[in-house]
Tab-separated table of C-alpha atoms and ligand atoms in Angstrom:
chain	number	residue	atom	x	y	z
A	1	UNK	CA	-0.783	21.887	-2.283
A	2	UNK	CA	-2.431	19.102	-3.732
A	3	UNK	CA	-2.279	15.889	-1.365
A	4	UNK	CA	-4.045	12.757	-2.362
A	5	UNK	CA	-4.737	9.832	0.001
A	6	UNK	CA	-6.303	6.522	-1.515
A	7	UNK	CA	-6.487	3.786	0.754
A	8	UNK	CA	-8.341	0.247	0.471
A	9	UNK	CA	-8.107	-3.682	0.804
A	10	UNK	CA	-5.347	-5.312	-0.612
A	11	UNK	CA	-5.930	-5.804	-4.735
A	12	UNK	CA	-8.396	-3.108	-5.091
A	13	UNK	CA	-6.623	-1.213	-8.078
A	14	UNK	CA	-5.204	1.573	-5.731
A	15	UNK	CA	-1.434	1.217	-7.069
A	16	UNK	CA	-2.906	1.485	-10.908
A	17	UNK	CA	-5.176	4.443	-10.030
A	18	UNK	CA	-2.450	6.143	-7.817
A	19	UNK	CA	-0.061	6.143	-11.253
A	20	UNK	CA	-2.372	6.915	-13.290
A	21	UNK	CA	-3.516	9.923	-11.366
A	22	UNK	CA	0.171	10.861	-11.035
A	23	UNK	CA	1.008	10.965	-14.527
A	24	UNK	CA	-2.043	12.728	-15.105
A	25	UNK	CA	-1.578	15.509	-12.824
A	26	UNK	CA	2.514	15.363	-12.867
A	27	UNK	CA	2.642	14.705	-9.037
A	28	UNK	CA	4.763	12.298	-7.175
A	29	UNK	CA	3.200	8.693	-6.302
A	30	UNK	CA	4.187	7.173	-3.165
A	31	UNK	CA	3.341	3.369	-2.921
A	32	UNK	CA	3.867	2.421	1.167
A	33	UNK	CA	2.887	-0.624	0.795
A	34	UNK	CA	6.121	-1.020	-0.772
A	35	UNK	CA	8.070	0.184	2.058
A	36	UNK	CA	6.040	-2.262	4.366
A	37	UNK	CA	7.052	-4.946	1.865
A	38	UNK	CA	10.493	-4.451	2.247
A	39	UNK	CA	10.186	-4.387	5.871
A	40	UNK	CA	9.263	-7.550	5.406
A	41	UNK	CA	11.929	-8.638	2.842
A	42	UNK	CA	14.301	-7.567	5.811
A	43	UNK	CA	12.989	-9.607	8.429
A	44	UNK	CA	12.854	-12.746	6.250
A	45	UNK	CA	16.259	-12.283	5.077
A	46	UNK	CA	17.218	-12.191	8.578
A	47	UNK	CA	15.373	-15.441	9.684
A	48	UNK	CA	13.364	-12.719	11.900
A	49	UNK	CA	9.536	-14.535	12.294
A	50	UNK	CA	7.172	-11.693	11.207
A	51	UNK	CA	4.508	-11.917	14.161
A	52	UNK	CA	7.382	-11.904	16.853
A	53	UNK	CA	6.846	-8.459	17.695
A	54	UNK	CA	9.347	-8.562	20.192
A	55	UNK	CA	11.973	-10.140	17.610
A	56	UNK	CA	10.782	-7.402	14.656
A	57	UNK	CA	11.497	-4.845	17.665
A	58	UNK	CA	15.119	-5.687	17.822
A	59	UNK	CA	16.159	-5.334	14.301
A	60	UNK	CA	13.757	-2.796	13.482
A	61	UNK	CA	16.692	0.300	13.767
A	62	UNK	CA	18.640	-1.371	11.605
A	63	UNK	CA	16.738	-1.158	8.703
A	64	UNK	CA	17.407	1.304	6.009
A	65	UNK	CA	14.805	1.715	3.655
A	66	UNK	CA	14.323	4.212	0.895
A	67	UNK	CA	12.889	5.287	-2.024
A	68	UNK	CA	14.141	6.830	-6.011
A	69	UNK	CA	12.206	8.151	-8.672
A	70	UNK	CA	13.713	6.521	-12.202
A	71	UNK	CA	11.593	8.258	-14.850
A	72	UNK	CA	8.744	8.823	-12.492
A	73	UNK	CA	8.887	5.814	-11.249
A	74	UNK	CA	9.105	4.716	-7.787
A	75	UNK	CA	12.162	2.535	-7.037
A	76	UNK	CA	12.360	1.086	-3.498
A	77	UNK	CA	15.760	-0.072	-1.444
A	78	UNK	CA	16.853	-2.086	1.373
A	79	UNK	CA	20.214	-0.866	2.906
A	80	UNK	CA	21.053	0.947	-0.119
A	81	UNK	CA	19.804	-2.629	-2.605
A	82	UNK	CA	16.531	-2.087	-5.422
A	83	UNK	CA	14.449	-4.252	-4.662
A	84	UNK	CA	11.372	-3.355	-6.429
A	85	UNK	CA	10.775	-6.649	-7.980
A	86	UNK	CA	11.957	-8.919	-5.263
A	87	UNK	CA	9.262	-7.256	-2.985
A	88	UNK	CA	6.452	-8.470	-5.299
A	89	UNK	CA	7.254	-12.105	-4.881
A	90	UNK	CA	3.684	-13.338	-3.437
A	91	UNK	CA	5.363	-15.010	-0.147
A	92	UNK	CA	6.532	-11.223	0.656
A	93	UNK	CA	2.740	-9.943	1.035
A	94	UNK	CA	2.024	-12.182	3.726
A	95	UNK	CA	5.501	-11.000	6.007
A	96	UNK	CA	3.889	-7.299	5.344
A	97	UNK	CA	1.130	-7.414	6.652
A	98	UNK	CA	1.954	-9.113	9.336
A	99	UNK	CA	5.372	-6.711	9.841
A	100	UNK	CA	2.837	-3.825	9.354
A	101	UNK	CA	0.896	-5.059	12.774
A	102	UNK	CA	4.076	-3.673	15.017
A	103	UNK	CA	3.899	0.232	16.420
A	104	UNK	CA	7.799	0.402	15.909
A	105	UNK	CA	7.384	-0.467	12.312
A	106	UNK	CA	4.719	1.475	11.425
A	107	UNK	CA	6.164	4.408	13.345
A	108	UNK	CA	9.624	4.506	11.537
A	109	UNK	CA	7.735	4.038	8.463
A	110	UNK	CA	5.184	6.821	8.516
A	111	UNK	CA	7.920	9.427	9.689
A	112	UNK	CA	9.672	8.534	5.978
A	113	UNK	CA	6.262	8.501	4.621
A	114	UNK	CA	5.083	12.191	6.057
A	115	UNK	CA	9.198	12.969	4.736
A	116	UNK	CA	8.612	12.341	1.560
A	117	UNK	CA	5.102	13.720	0.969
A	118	UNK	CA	5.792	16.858	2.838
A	119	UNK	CA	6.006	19.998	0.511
A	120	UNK	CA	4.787	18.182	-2.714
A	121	UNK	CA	1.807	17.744	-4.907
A	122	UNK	CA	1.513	13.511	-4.227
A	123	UNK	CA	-1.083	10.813	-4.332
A	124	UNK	CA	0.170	8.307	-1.556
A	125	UNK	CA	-1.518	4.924	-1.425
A	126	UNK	CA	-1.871	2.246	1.553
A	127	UNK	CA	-4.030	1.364	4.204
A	128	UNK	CA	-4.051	4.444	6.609
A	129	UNK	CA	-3.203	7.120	4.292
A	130	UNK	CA	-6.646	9.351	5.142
A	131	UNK	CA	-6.679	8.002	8.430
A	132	UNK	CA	-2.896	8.512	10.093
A	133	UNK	CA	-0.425	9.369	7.468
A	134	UNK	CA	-2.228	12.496	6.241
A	135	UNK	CA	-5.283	13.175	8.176
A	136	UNK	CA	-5.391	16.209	6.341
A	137	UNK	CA	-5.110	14.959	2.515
A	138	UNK	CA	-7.181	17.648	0.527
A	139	UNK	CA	-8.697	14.862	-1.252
A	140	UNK	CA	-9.131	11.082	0.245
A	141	UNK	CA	-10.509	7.724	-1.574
A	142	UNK	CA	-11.276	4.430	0.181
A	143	UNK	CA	-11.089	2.008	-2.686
A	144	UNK	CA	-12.398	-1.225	-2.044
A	145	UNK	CA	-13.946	-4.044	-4.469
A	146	UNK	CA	-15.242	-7.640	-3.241
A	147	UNK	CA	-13.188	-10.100	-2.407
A	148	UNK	CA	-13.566	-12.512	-5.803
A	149	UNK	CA	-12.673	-9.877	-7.896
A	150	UNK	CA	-9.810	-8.456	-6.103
A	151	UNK	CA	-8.520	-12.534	-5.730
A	152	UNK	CA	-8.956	-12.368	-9.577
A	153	UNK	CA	-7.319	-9.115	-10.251
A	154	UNK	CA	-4.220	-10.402	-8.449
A	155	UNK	CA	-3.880	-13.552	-9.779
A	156	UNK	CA	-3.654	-12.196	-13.421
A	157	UNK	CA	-0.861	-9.627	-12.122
A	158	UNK	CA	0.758	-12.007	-10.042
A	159	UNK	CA	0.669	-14.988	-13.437
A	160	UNK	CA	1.022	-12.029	-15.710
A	161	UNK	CA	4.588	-11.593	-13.724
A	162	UNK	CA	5.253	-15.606	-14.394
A	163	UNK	CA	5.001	-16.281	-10.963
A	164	UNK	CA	3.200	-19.619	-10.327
A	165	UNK	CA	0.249	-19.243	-7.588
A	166	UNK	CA	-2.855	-21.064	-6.587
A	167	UNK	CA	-6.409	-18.955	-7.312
A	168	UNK	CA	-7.952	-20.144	-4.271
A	169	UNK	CA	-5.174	-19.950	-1.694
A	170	UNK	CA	-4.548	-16.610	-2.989
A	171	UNK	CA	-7.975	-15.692	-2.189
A	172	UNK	CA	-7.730	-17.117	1.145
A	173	UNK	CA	-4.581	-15.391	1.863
A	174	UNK	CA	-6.040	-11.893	0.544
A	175	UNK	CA	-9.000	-12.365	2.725
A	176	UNK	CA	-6.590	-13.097	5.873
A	177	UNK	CA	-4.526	-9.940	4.711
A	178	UNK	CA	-7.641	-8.166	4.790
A	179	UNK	CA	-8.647	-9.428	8.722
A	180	UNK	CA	-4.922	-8.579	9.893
A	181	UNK	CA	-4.582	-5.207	8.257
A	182	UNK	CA	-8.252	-4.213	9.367
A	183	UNK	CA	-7.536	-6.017	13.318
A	184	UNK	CA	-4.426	-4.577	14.062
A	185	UNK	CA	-4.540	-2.118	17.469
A	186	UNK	CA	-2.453	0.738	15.259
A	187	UNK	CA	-3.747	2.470	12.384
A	188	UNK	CA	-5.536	-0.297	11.011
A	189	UNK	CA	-7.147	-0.217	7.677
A	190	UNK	CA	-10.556	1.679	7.879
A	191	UNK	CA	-12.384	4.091	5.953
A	192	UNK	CA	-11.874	7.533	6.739
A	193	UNK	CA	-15.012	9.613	7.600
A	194	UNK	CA	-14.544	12.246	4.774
A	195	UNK	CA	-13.163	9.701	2.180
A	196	UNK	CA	-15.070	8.961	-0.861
A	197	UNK	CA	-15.881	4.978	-0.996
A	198	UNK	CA	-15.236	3.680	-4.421
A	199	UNK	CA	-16.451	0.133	-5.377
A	200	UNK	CA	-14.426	-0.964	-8.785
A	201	UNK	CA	-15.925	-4.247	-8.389
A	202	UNK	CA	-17.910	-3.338	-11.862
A	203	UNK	CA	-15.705	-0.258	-12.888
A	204	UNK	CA	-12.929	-0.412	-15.695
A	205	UNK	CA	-9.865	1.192	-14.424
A	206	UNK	CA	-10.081	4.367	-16.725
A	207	UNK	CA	-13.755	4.811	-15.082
A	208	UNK	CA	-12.163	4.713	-11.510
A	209	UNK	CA	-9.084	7.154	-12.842
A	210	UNK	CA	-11.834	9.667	-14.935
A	211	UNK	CA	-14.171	9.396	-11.579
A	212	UNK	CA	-10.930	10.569	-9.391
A	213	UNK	CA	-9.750	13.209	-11.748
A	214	UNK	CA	-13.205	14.694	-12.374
A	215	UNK	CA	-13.463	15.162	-8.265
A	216	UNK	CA	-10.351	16.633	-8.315
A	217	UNK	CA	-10.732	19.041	-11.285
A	218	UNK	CA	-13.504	20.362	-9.500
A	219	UNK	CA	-11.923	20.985	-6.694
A	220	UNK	CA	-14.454	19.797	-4.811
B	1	DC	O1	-0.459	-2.408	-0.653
B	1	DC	P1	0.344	-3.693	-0.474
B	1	DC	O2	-0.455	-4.930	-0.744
B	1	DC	O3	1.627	-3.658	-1.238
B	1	DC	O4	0.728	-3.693	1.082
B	1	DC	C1	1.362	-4.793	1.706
B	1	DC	C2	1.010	-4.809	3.192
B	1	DC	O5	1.567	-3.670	3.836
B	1	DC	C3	-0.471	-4.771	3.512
B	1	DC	O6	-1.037	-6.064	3.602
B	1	DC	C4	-0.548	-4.033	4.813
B	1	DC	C5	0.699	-3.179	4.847
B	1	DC	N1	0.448	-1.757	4.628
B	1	DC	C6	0.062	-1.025	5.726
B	1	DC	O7	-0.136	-1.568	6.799
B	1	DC	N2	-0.092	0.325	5.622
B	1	DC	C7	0.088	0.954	4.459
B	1	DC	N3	-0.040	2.286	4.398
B	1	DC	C8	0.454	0.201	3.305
B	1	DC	C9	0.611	-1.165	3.431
């Protein structure tokens, strides 16, 4: 069984490399950043503040998240609502990284993600993939690029979309993403020992997708 872990910094190109490798290989794609997103979609929803772990703690059962495939595509729900768009409103990011900080969270979450992945050739990406989710991924990737370019890679998607942000706050905000996801006590966001570090900072995205599928085709 073919399990693929590629983890990194938020903006780094993992979601476009994940679905590229996907198609390529026919194998599922799980995006859990998504599921942390709507985590977060929950809690705002609910008025619930984000860094109140306490708070997230009590509403945290009540959450019902899950995931489709439409055409090979992930689709991701909140109590039975798609919300696959709504989730990649910039304000969202923010709530999920800081909803990704809590044990209980990340707990709930991982059990789905291990669910899903169990039993099937998939490519998962996120921020502890290599590290927690799948210790034992056959193949792991840490894909990282510096900050400017991943602050300019998500400001074209993000204005691409139509929404309306601010290049430097966005940068800001990655960076602080970046501190909180690599800070928190659980599973944080690290480099696994046997993962292969990939810097796209100077690599088009069909380089970073022919690198991955050569190392894989190998079998190395
Ligand atoms: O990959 P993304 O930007 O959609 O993820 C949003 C947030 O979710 C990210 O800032 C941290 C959290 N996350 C996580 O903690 N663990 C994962 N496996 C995936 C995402």
């Amino acid at each position: 069984m073919i399990n693929i872990a590629l983890d990194g910094p938020a903006g780094s190109g993992k979601s476009t490399i994940a679905k590229a490798i996907s198609k390529e290989l026919n194998i599922l794609y799980l995006d859990t950043g998504a599921m942390y997103r709507a985590c977060g979609l929950y809690a705002y929803n609910l008025g619930v503040d984000t860094k109140d772990e306490q708070a997230v703690n009590n509403i945290i059962d009540g959450v019902k998240i899950s995931v489709k495939y439409v055409g090979g595509a992930q689709r991701t729900y909140l109590d039975g609502v798609d919300v696959s768009e709504k989730i990649r409103e910039n304000h969202i990011s923010m709530m999920a990284s800081n909803i990704s900080a809590h044990q209980k969270v990340r707990e709930k979450l991982v059990e789905l993600q291990r669910e899903i992945a169990s039993g099937t050739d998939c490519v998962l990406d996120g921020r502890d993939i290599g590290t927690h989710v799948l210790p034992n991924a056959r193949y792991k990737f840490y894909v990282t690029a510096s900050l400017e370019e991943r602050a300019k890679r998500r400001f074209l998607e993000l204005t691409m979309k139509g929404q309306v942000v601010d290049a430097d706050a966005l940068k800001k905000e990655i960076a602080e993403r970046d501190y909180n996801d690599s800070h928190r006590k659980f599973a944080p966001l690290r480099q696994a020992d046997d993962a292969i570090l990939l810097d796209t900072s100077n690599m088009s995205v069909d380089e970073v997708v022919n690198f991955v599928l050569e190392h894989i085709n190998k079998g190395e």
